PDB file of C-alpha atoms in Angstrom:
ATOM      1  CA  MET A  24       0.000   0.000   0.000  1.00  0.00           C
ATOM      2  CA  THR A  25       1.487   3.332  -1.110  1.00  0.00           C
ATOM      3  CA  PHE A  26       0.506   6.964  -0.701  1.00  0.00           C
ATOM      4  CA  VAL A  27       1.768   9.673  -3.045  1.00  0.00           C
ATOM      5  CA  ARG A  28       1.103  13.407  -2.899  1.00  0.00           C
ATOM      6  CA  ILE A  29      -0.474  14.989  -5.947  1.00  0.00           C
ATOM      7  CA  GLY A  30      -1.322  18.664  -5.704  1.00  0.00           C
ATOM      8  CA  GLY A  31      -0.728  18.393  -1.979  1.00  0.00           C
ATOM      9  CA  VAL A  32      -3.364  15.646  -1.586  1.00  0.00           C
ATOM     10  CA  PRO A  33      -2.318  12.146  -0.411  1.00  0.00           C
ATOM     11  CA  HIS A  34      -3.458   9.550  -2.953  1.00  0.00           C
ATOM     12  CA  HIS A  35      -3.700   5.853  -2.220  1.00  0.00           C
ATOM     13  CA  VAL A  36      -1.971   3.845  -4.977  1.00  0.00           C
ATOM     14  CA  VAL A  37      -1.464   0.115  -5.474  1.00  0.00           C
ATOM     15  CA  ALA A  38       0.931  -1.279  -8.087  1.00  0.00           C
ATOM     16  CA  GLU A  39       1.583  -4.967  -8.697  1.00  0.00           C
ATOM     17  CA  GLY A  40       2.665  -7.349 -11.416  1.00  0.00           C
ATOM     18  CA  SER A  41       5.276  -6.796 -14.106  1.00  0.00           C
ATOM     19  CA  GLY A  42       5.491  -5.845 -17.752  1.00  0.00           C
ATOM     20  CA  PRO A  43       3.815  -3.047 -19.696  1.00  0.00           C
ATOM     21  CA  VAL A  44       1.734  -0.709 -17.565  1.00  0.00           C
ATOM     22  CA  CYS A  45      -2.036  -0.482 -17.346  1.00  0.00           C
ATOM     23  CA  VAL A  46      -3.966   1.913 -15.118  1.00  0.00           C
ATOM     24  CA  LEU A  47      -7.370   0.976 -13.700  1.00  0.00           C
ATOM     25  CA  SER A  48      -9.704   3.760 -12.566  1.00  0.00           C
ATOM     26  CA  ALA A  49     -13.080   2.887 -11.032  1.00  0.00           C
ATOM     27  CA  GLY A  50     -16.433   4.613 -11.201  1.00  0.00           C
ATOM     28  CA  LEU A  51     -18.220   7.006  -8.903  1.00  0.00           C
ATOM     29  CA  GLY A  52     -17.953   6.064  -5.253  1.00  0.00           C
ATOM     30  CA  MET A  53     -15.916   2.932  -5.958  1.00  0.00           C
ATOM     31  CA  SER A  54     -12.533   1.939  -4.540  1.00  0.00           C
ATOM     32  CA  TRP A  55      -9.311   0.318  -5.653  1.00  0.00           C
ATOM     33  CA  PHE A  56     -10.467  -3.088  -4.414  1.00  0.00           C
ATOM     34  CA  ASP A  57     -13.345  -3.128  -6.892  1.00  0.00           C
ATOM     35  CA  TRP A  58     -10.713  -4.189  -9.430  1.00  0.00           C
ATOM     36  CA  ASP A  59      -9.559  -7.130  -7.274  1.00  0.00           C
ATOM     37  CA  PRO A  60     -11.206  -9.787  -9.494  1.00  0.00           C
ATOM     38  CA  VAL A  61      -9.387  -8.422 -12.569  1.00  0.00           C
ATOM     39  CA  VAL A  62      -5.877  -8.198 -11.130  1.00  0.00           C
ATOM     40  CA  PRO A  63      -5.053 -11.943 -11.113  1.00  0.00           C
ATOM     41  CA  HIS A  64      -5.851 -12.053 -14.829  1.00  0.00           C
ATOM     42  CA  LEU A  65      -3.480  -9.153 -15.555  1.00  0.00           C
ATOM     43  CA  ALA A  66      -0.606  -9.187 -13.047  1.00  0.00           C
ATOM     44  CA  PRO A  67       1.292 -12.085 -14.688  1.00  0.00           C
ATOM     45  CA  TYR A  68       1.525 -10.026 -17.876  1.00  0.00           C
ATOM     46  CA  ARG A  69       1.159  -6.368 -16.913  1.00  0.00           C
ATOM     47  CA  THR A  70       2.168  -3.885 -14.252  1.00  0.00           C
ATOM     48  CA  VAL A  71      -1.255  -3.071 -12.829  1.00  0.00           C
ATOM     49  CA  VAL A  72      -1.699   0.371 -11.266  1.00  0.00           C
ATOM     50  CA  ARG A  73      -4.805   1.209  -9.243  1.00  0.00           C
ATOM     51  CA  PHE A  74      -5.470   4.439  -7.398  1.00  0.00           C
ATOM     52  CA  ASP A  75      -8.218   6.147  -5.449  1.00  0.00           C
ATOM     53  CA  ARG A  76      -9.286   9.578  -6.592  1.00  0.00           C
ATOM     54  CA  PRO A  77      -9.589  12.233  -3.861  1.00  0.00           C
ATOM     55  CA  GLY A  78     -12.407  11.436  -1.463  1.00  0.00           C
ATOM     56  CA  HIS A  79     -12.540   7.828  -2.673  1.00  0.00           C
ATOM     57  CA  GLY A  80     -11.090   4.675  -1.156  1.00  0.00           C
ATOM     58  CA  LEU A  81      -8.261   5.659   1.166  1.00  0.00           C
ATOM     59  CA  SER A  82      -7.269   8.915  -0.533  1.00  0.00           C
ATOM     60  CA  ALA A  83      -7.611  12.260   1.225  1.00  0.00           C
ATOM     61  CA  PRO A  84     -10.426  14.714   0.389  1.00  0.00           C
ATOM     62  CA  ALA A  85     -10.240  16.761  -2.778  1.00  0.00           C
ATOM     63  CA  ALA A  86      -8.560  20.155  -2.686  1.00  0.00           C
ATOM     64  CA  ALA A  87     -10.720  21.370  -5.608  1.00  0.00           C
ATOM     65  CA  PRO A  88     -13.718  20.147  -7.635  1.00  0.00           C
ATOM     66  CA  PRO A  89     -12.800  17.668 -10.396  1.00  0.00           C
ATOM     67  CA  THR A  90     -12.353  18.618 -14.042  1.00  0.00           C
ATOM     68  CA  ALA A  91     -11.696  16.460 -17.086  1.00  0.00           C
ATOM     69  CA  ALA A  92      -8.244  17.975 -17.586  1.00  0.00           C
ATOM     70  CA  GLY A  93      -7.486  17.706 -13.882  1.00  0.00           C
ATOM     71  CA  GLU A  94      -8.382  14.019 -13.805  1.00  0.00           C
ATOM     72  CA  ALA A  95      -6.289  13.363 -16.906  1.00  0.00           C
ATOM     73  CA  ASP A  96      -3.353  15.109 -15.261  1.00  0.00           C
ATOM     74  CA  ARG A  97      -3.977  13.113 -12.079  1.00  0.00           C
ATOM     75  CA  ILE A  98      -3.485   9.846 -13.965  1.00  0.00           C
ATOM     76  CA  ALA A  99      -0.250  11.212 -15.423  1.00  0.00           C
ATOM     77  CA  ALA A 100       0.908  12.317 -11.972  1.00  0.00           C
ATOM     78  CA  VAL A 101       0.197   8.880 -10.474  1.00  0.00           C
ATOM     79  CA  LEU A 102       2.315   7.272 -13.186  1.00  0.00           C
ATOM     80  CA  ASP A 103       5.062   9.852 -12.652  1.00  0.00           C
ATOM     81  CA  ALA A 104       5.089   9.190  -8.908  1.00  0.00           C
ATOM     82  CA  LEU A 105       5.606   5.482  -9.561  1.00  0.00           C
ATOM     83  CA  GLY A 106       8.361   6.130 -12.110  1.00  0.00           C
ATOM     84  CA  HIS A 107       6.304   4.967 -15.100  1.00  0.00           C
ATOM     85  CA  ARG A 108       6.870   7.501 -17.876  1.00  0.00           C
ATOM     86  CA  GLY A 109       6.271   5.330 -20.912  1.00  0.00           C
ATOM     87  CA  PRO A 110       2.951   4.640 -22.622  1.00  0.00           C
ATOM     88  CA  ALA A 111       0.236   2.951 -20.577  1.00  0.00           C
ATOM     89  CA  VAL A 112      -3.111   1.368 -21.309  1.00  0.00           C
ATOM     90  CA  VAL A 113      -5.718   3.406 -19.438  1.00  0.00           C
ATOM     91  CA  VAL A 114      -8.903   1.686 -18.291  1.00  0.00           C
ATOM     92  CA  GLY A 115     -11.834   3.772 -17.100  1.00  0.00           C
ATOM     93  CA  HIS A 116     -15.060   2.417 -15.648  1.00  0.00           C
ATOM     94  CA  SER A 117     -18.292   4.441 -15.650  1.00  0.00           C
ATOM     95  CA  ILE A 118     -17.500   8.124 -14.891  1.00  0.00           C
ATOM     96  CA  ALA A 119     -13.782   7.312 -15.041  1.00  0.00           C
ATOM     97  CA  GLY A 120     -14.317   6.632 -18.741  1.00  0.00           C
ATOM     98  CA  PHE A 121     -14.471  10.433 -19.094  1.00  0.00           C
ATOM     99  CA  HIS A 122     -11.124  10.721 -17.292  1.00  0.00           C
ATOM    100  CA  ALA A 123      -9.460   7.974 -19.322  1.00  0.00           C
ATOM    101  CA  GLU A 124     -10.546   9.492 -22.624  1.00  0.00           C
ATOM    102  CA  ALA A 125      -9.381  12.939 -21.499  1.00  0.00           C
ATOM    103  CA  PHE A 126      -5.990  11.426 -20.622  1.00  0.00           C
ATOM    104  CA  ALA A 127      -5.672   9.962 -24.115  1.00  0.00           C
ATOM    105  CA  ARG A 128      -6.490  13.335 -25.673  1.00  0.00           C
ATOM    106  CA  LEU A 129      -4.276  15.444 -23.403  1.00  0.00           C
ATOM    107  CA  HIS A 130      -1.384  12.987 -22.988  1.00  0.00           C
ATOM    108  CA  PRO A 131      -1.323  11.162 -26.334  1.00  0.00           C
ATOM    109  CA  ASP A 132       2.379  10.280 -26.121  1.00  0.00           C
ATOM    110  CA  ARG A 133       1.720   8.443 -22.853  1.00  0.00           C
ATOM    111  CA  THR A 134      -1.298   6.476 -24.060  1.00  0.00           C
ATOM    112  CA  ALA A 135      -0.790   2.980 -25.461  1.00  0.00           C
ATOM    113  CA  GLY A 136      -4.475   2.161 -25.527  1.00  0.00           C
ATOM    114  CA  LEU A 137      -7.858   3.029 -24.085  1.00  0.00           C
ATOM    115  CA  VAL A 138     -10.434   0.646 -22.605  1.00  0.00           C
ATOM    116  CA  LEU A 139     -13.786   2.125 -21.588  1.00  0.00           C
ATOM    117  CA  VAL A 140     -15.694  -0.259 -19.330  1.00  0.00           C
ATOM    118  CA  ASP A 141     -19.433   0.478 -19.458  1.00  0.00           C
ATOM    119  CA  SER A 142     -18.401   4.105 -19.630  1.00  0.00           C
ATOM    120  CA  SER A 143     -20.632   7.042 -18.848  1.00  0.00           C
ATOM    121  CA  VAL A 144     -22.046   8.634 -21.990  1.00  0.00           C
ATOM    122  CA  GLU A 145     -23.486  12.147 -22.228  1.00  0.00           C
ATOM    123  CA  GLU A 146     -24.600  13.532 -25.561  1.00  0.00           C
ATOM    124  CA  ASP A 147     -26.026  16.788 -24.153  1.00  0.00           C
ATOM    125  CA  PRO A 148     -24.616  17.397 -20.661  1.00  0.00           C
ATOM    126  CA  ARG A 149     -26.079  20.053 -18.397  1.00  0.00           C
ATOM    127  CA  PRO A 150     -23.426  21.300 -15.996  1.00  0.00           C
ATOM    128  CA  ALA A 151     -24.557  22.321 -12.538  1.00  0.00           C
ATOM    129  CA  ARG A 152     -23.820  25.956 -11.740  1.00  0.00           C
ATOM    130  CA  THR A 153     -22.339  25.249  -8.329  1.00  0.00           C
ATOM    131  CA  THR A 154     -21.226  22.431  -6.068  1.00  0.00           C
ATOM    132  CA  ALA A 155     -22.577  24.226  -3.001  1.00  0.00           C
ATOM    133  CA  PRO A 156     -25.725  22.039  -2.661  1.00  0.00           C
ATOM    134  CA  ALA A 157     -23.635  18.876  -2.793  1.00  0.00           C
ATOM    135  CA  ARG A 158     -21.249  20.216  -0.164  1.00  0.00           C
ATOM    136  CA  ALA A 159     -24.143  21.276   2.063  1.00  0.00           C
ATOM    137  CA  LEU A 160     -25.830  17.887   1.707  1.00  0.00           C
ATOM    138  CA  GLY A 161     -22.584  16.128   2.574  1.00  0.00           C
ATOM    139  CA  ALA A 162     -22.192  18.250   5.698  1.00  0.00           C
ATOM    140  CA  VAL A 163     -25.763  17.559   6.834  1.00  0.00           C
ATOM    141  CA  LEU A 164     -25.532  13.800   6.264  1.00  0.00           C
ATOM    142  CA  ALA A 165     -22.132  13.625   7.943  1.00  0.00           C
ATOM    143  CA  SER A 166     -23.320  15.563  10.996  1.00  0.00           C
ATOM    144  CA  ALA A 167     -26.274  13.189  11.268  1.00  0.00           C
ATOM    145  CA  GLY A 168     -23.874  10.238  11.395  1.00  0.00           C
ATOM    146  CA  LEU A 169     -25.283   8.540   8.297  1.00  0.00           C
ATOM    147  CA  PRO A 170     -21.944   7.383   6.822  1.00  0.00           C
ATOM    148  CA  ALA A 171     -21.004   5.567  10.022  1.00  0.00           C
ATOM    149  CA  ALA A 172     -24.466   4.073  10.393  1.00  0.00           C
ATOM    150  CA  LEU A 173     -25.335   3.175   6.804  1.00  0.00           C
ATOM    151  CA  GLY A 174     -22.260   3.597   4.598  1.00  0.00           C
ATOM    152  CA  PRO A 175     -21.180  -0.076   4.382  1.00  0.00           C
ATOM    153  CA  ALA A 176     -24.765  -1.274   3.918  1.00  0.00           C
ATOM    154  CA  VAL A 177     -25.361   1.204   1.085  1.00  0.00           C
ATOM    155  CA  ARG A 178     -22.066   0.126  -0.482  1.00  0.00           C
ATOM    156  CA  ASN A 179     -23.103  -3.541  -0.441  1.00  0.00           C
ATOM    157  CA  LEU A 180     -26.525  -2.722  -1.870  1.00  0.00           C
ATOM    158  CA  ALA A 181     -24.831  -0.845  -4.724  1.00  0.00           C
ATOM    159  CA  VAL A 182     -22.622  -3.848  -5.432  1.00  0.00           C
ATOM    160  CA  ARG A 183     -25.603  -6.192  -5.525  1.00  0.00           C
ATOM    161  CA  ALA A 184     -27.480  -3.808  -7.842  1.00  0.00           C
ATOM    162  CA  GLY A 185     -24.502  -3.552 -10.184  1.00  0.00           C
ATOM    163  CA  THR A 186     -23.874  -7.271 -10.626  1.00  0.00           C
ATOM    164  CA  VAL A 187     -26.038  -9.907 -12.290  1.00  0.00           C
ATOM    165  CA  ARG A 188     -23.885 -12.945 -12.907  1.00  0.00           C
ATOM    166  CA  ARG A 189     -24.710 -15.995 -10.820  1.00  0.00           C
ATOM    167  CA  GLY A 190     -21.773 -16.708  -8.559  1.00  0.00           C
ATOM    168  CA  ALA A 191     -20.174 -13.298  -9.153  1.00  0.00           C
ATOM    169  CA  PRO A 192     -18.563 -11.581  -6.185  1.00  0.00           C
ATOM    170  CA  GLY A 193     -21.303 -10.140  -4.003  1.00  0.00           C
ATOM    171  CA  PRO A 194     -20.607  -8.154  -0.857  1.00  0.00           C
ATOM    172  CA  ASP A 195     -16.899  -7.542  -0.407  1.00  0.00           C
ATOM    173  CA  LEU A 196     -14.958 -10.371   1.167  1.00  0.00           C
ATOM    174  CA  ASP A 197     -13.283  -8.110   3.726  1.00  0.00           C
ATOM    175  CA  PRO A 198     -16.033  -6.401   5.746  1.00  0.00           C
ATOM    176  CA  ALA A 199     -13.439  -4.655   7.906  1.00  0.00           C
ATOM    177  CA  LEU A 200     -11.961  -2.951   4.848  1.00  0.00           C
ATOM    178  CA  VAL A 201     -15.393  -1.905   3.618  1.00  0.00           C
ATOM    179  CA  ARG A 202     -16.166  -0.420   7.012  1.00  0.00           C
ATOM    180  CA  ARG A 203     -12.827   1.392   7.065  1.00  0.00           C
ATOM    181  CA  VAL A 204     -13.603   3.061   3.737  1.00  0.00           C
ATOM    182  CA  TYR A 205     -17.362   3.531   3.677  1.00  0.00           C
ATOM    183  CA  ARG A 206     -18.053   4.560   7.270  1.00  0.00           C
ATOM    184  CA  THR A 207     -16.219   7.824   6.621  1.00  0.00           C
ATOM    185  CA  SER A 208     -17.843  11.123   5.750  1.00  0.00           C
ATOM    186  CA  ARG A 209     -14.831  11.718   3.489  1.00  0.00           C
ATOM    187  CA  VAL A 210     -16.032   9.124   0.959  1.00  0.00           C
ATOM    188  CA  LEU A 211     -19.616  10.401   1.115  1.00  0.00           C
ATOM    189  CA  ARG A 212     -18.472  13.962   0.463  1.00  0.00           C
ATOM    190  CA  GLY A 213     -16.091  12.878  -2.309  1.00  0.00           C
ATOM    191  CA  THR A 214     -18.841  10.954  -4.081  1.00  0.00           C
ATOM    192  CA  LEU A 215     -21.309  13.835  -3.828  1.00  0.00           C
ATOM    193  CA  LEU A 216     -18.711  16.293  -5.148  1.00  0.00           C
ATOM    194  CA  GLU A 217     -17.860  14.150  -8.170  1.00  0.00           C
ATOM    195  CA  ASN A 218     -21.530  13.604  -8.893  1.00  0.00           C
ATOM    196  CA  ALA A 219     -22.195  17.350  -8.727  1.00  0.00           C
ATOM    197  CA  ARG A 220     -19.420  17.938 -11.265  1.00  0.00           C
ATOM    198  CA  TYR A 221     -20.558  15.143 -13.578  1.00  0.00           C
ATOM    199  CA  GLY A 222     -22.221  17.398 -16.165  1.00  0.00           C
ATOM    200  CA  ALA A 223     -19.340  19.877 -16.188  1.00  0.00           C
ATOM    201  CA  VAL A 224     -16.753  17.140 -16.723  1.00  0.00           C
ATOM    202  CA  ALA A 225     -18.877  15.630 -19.509  1.00  0.00           C
ATOM    203  CA  ALA A 226     -19.189  19.013 -21.224  1.00  0.00           C
ATOM    204  CA  GLU A 227     -15.450  19.589 -20.936  1.00  0.00           C
ATOM    205  CA  LEU A 228     -14.786  16.222 -22.564  1.00  0.00           C
ATOM    206  CA  LEU A 229     -17.089  17.090 -25.482  1.00  0.00           C
ATOM    207  CA  ALA A 230     -15.043  20.254 -26.015  1.00  0.00           C
ATOM    208  CA  LEU A 231     -11.808  18.249 -25.912  1.00  0.00           C
ATOM    209  CA  ARG A 232     -13.174  15.988 -28.635  1.00  0.00           C
ATOM    210  CA  GLU A 233     -13.367  19.003 -30.905  1.00  0.00           C
ATOM    211  CA  ASP A 234      -9.906  20.373 -30.106  1.00  0.00           C
ATOM    212  CA  ARG A 235      -7.741  17.421 -29.117  1.00  0.00           C
ATOM    213  CA  PRO A 236      -8.072  14.390 -31.407  1.00  0.00           C
ATOM    214  CA  LEU A 237      -7.104  10.943 -30.242  1.00  0.00           C
ATOM    215  CA  PRO A 238      -3.695   9.746 -31.468  1.00  0.00           C
ATOM    216  CA  PRO A 239      -3.960   8.206 -34.940  1.00  0.00           C
ATOM    217  CA  GLY A 240      -4.263   4.447 -34.744  1.00  0.00           C
ATOM    218  CA  LEU A 241      -4.749   4.385 -30.970  1.00  0.00           C
ATOM    219  CA  PRO A 242      -6.330   1.061 -29.939  1.00  0.00           C
ATOM    220  CA  VAL A 243      -9.651   1.880 -28.260  1.00  0.00           C
ATOM    221  CA  THR A 244     -12.188  -0.603 -26.932  1.00  0.00           C
ATOM    222  CA  VAL A 245     -15.669   0.142 -25.659  1.00  0.00           C
ATOM    223  CA  LEU A 246     -16.638  -2.773 -23.428  1.00  0.00           C
ATOM    224  CA  ALA A 247     -20.342  -2.448 -22.666  1.00  0.00           C
ATOM    225  CA  ALA A 248     -22.790  -4.236 -20.380  1.00  0.00           C
ATOM    226  CA  PRO A 249     -26.172  -3.707 -22.075  1.00  0.00           C
ATOM    227  CA  ASP A 250     -27.959  -5.976 -19.559  1.00  0.00           C
ATOM    228  CA  GLY A 251     -31.065  -6.072 -21.759  1.00  0.00           C
ATOM    229  CA  SER A 252     -31.258  -2.312 -22.319  1.00  0.00           C
ATOM    230  CA  ALA A 253     -31.499  -1.578 -26.043  1.00  0.00           C
ATOM    231  CA  ARG A 254     -31.169   2.159 -25.390  1.00  0.00           C
ATOM    232  CA  TRP A 255     -27.959   1.747 -23.394  1.00  0.00           C
ATOM    233  CA  GLU A 256     -26.514  -0.526 -26.057  1.00  0.00           C
ATOM    234  CA  ARG A 257     -27.311   2.057 -28.760  1.00  0.00           C
ATOM    235  CA  ARG A 258     -25.540   4.743 -26.748  1.00  0.00           C
ATOM    236  CA  GLN A 259     -22.506   2.567 -26.141  1.00  0.00           C
ATOM    237  CA  ARG A 260     -22.320   1.648 -29.821  1.00  0.00           C
ATOM    238  CA  ALA A 261     -22.586   5.338 -30.719  1.00  0.00           C
ATOM    239  CA  LEU A 262     -19.679   6.074 -28.371  1.00  0.00           C
ATOM    240  CA  ALA A 263     -17.616   3.398 -30.084  1.00  0.00           C
ATOM    241  CA  ARG A 264     -18.378   4.881 -33.508  1.00  0.00           C
ATOM    242  CA  ARG A 265     -17.522   8.377 -32.268  1.00  0.00           C
ATOM    243  CA  LEU A 266     -14.132   7.186 -31.039  1.00  0.00           C
ATOM    244  CA  GLY A 267     -13.414   4.793 -33.900  1.00  0.00           C
ATOM    245  CA  ALA A 268     -13.311   2.060 -31.274  1.00  0.00           C
ATOM    246  CA  ARG A 269     -13.848  -1.664 -31.252  1.00  0.00           C
ATOM    247  CA  TYR A 270     -17.191  -2.460 -29.630  1.00  0.00           C
ATOM    248  CA  GLU A 271     -17.525  -5.472 -27.361  1.00  0.00           C
ATOM    249  CA  THR A 272     -20.133  -6.641 -24.881  1.00  0.00           C
ATOM    250  CA  ALA A 273     -19.669  -8.350 -21.544  1.00  0.00           C
ATOM    251  CA  GLU A 274     -22.590 -10.663 -21.000  1.00  0.00           C
ATOM    252  CA  PRO A 275     -24.001 -11.573 -18.628  1.00  0.00           C
ATOM    253  CA  SER A 276     -22.937  -8.547 -16.653  1.00  0.00           C
ATOM    254  CA  GLY A 277     -24.287  -5.624 -14.723  1.00  0.00           C
ATOM    255  CA  HIS A 278     -22.657  -2.223 -14.611  1.00  0.00           C
ATOM    256  CA  LEU A 279     -19.818  -3.519 -12.413  1.00  0.00           C
ATOM    257  CA  VAL A 280     -18.236  -5.447 -15.251  1.00  0.00           C
ATOM    258  CA  MET A 281     -14.978  -5.874 -13.361  1.00  0.00           C
ATOM    259  CA  ARG A 282     -16.839  -7.994 -10.821  1.00  0.00           C
ATOM    260  CA  ASP A 283     -19.200  -9.877 -13.139  1.00  0.00           C
ATOM    261  CA  ARG A 284     -16.768 -10.490 -16.001  1.00  0.00           C
ATOM    262  CA  PRO A 285     -13.183  -9.789 -14.913  1.00  0.00           C
ATOM    263  CA  ASP A 286     -11.981 -12.096 -17.670  1.00  0.00           C
ATOM    264  CA  ARG A 287     -13.539  -9.857 -20.359  1.00  0.00           C
ATOM    265  CA  VAL A 288     -11.975  -6.727 -18.863  1.00  0.00           C
ATOM    266  CA  ALA A 289      -8.564  -8.405 -18.711  1.00  0.00           C
ATOM    267  CA  ARG A 290      -8.850  -9.673 -22.268  1.00  0.00           C
ATOM    268  CA  ALA A 291      -9.628  -6.163 -23.539  1.00  0.00           C
ATOM    269  CA  VAL A 292      -6.498  -4.864 -21.782  1.00  0.00           C
ATOM    270  CA  LEU A 293      -4.233  -7.698 -22.915  1.00  0.00           C
ATOM    271  CA  ASP A 294      -5.389  -7.295 -26.508  1.00  0.00           C
ATOM    272  CA  VAL A 295      -3.755  -3.850 -26.543  1.00  0.00           C
ATOM    273  CA  ARG A 296      -0.181  -4.310 -27.684  1.00  0.00           C
ATOM    274  CA  SER A 297       0.450  -1.404 -30.029  1.00  0.00           C
ATOM    275  CA  GLY A 298       2.955   1.068 -28.590  1.00  0.00           C
ATOM    276  CA  GLN A 299       3.880  -1.121 -25.634  1.00  0.00           C
ATOM    277  CA  GLU A 300       6.173  -3.679 -27.147  1.00  0.00           C
ATOM    278  CA  GLY A 301       9.422  -3.542 -25.260  1.00  0.00           C
ATOM    279  CA  ALA A 302       8.024  -1.058 -22.722  1.00  0.00           C
TER     280      ALA A 302
END
């Protein structure tokens, strides 16, 4: 377990395995251990880097509201702190799909490939004018003691709702670790802040698509979990077309593809070889 300072904020980082580097970034309110089922599939072949964004997992609270460019730079800073300056495959789940794509556009020389795992998609985002309501709500809920009382239970409900595969990992195997993370007001506040900035980050990414093209020939995979939703599948396919990406589905799977189908996530990462040979 490692902590590195980025912009003055301690970030929790885990690196394991050997070989070319891949970075795994989880969705809203999730933690580094949500990738646990994927790591055994990757670590024999890749250096696997996981990190918690500010206010998530074990990382300290955010010093400023998130932006697409800021999250892209955060990924670069995590790699820098670990001494990895060559190209990496960047994997983003859900809202972190925005961050991964922004990284590829803003740090093209450091991007070997892009894997978007049931990524968030916003065709017409509506940015909130302020994060003040989210901050106020976080303060009220924290003062009422809700994170300590209900945080782990809400976490486990979210995991159950996001997985569909029979026999897939359900509630986390280490209840003590879940309590350590999700009983804190820090994680509640971090999740609310990211959610409040969701529309603004999405809008910023749309602007980047106009000004900062992806590197020519960059391997991009959109790995979707339609779970019976024709509308969601159409949107994921449209994202793949927009990015010139390969479109794949993980079935059966809920939104937490890394838990339902870790093999499919690992395969998408291992299929990316361009730009990493000899890295």
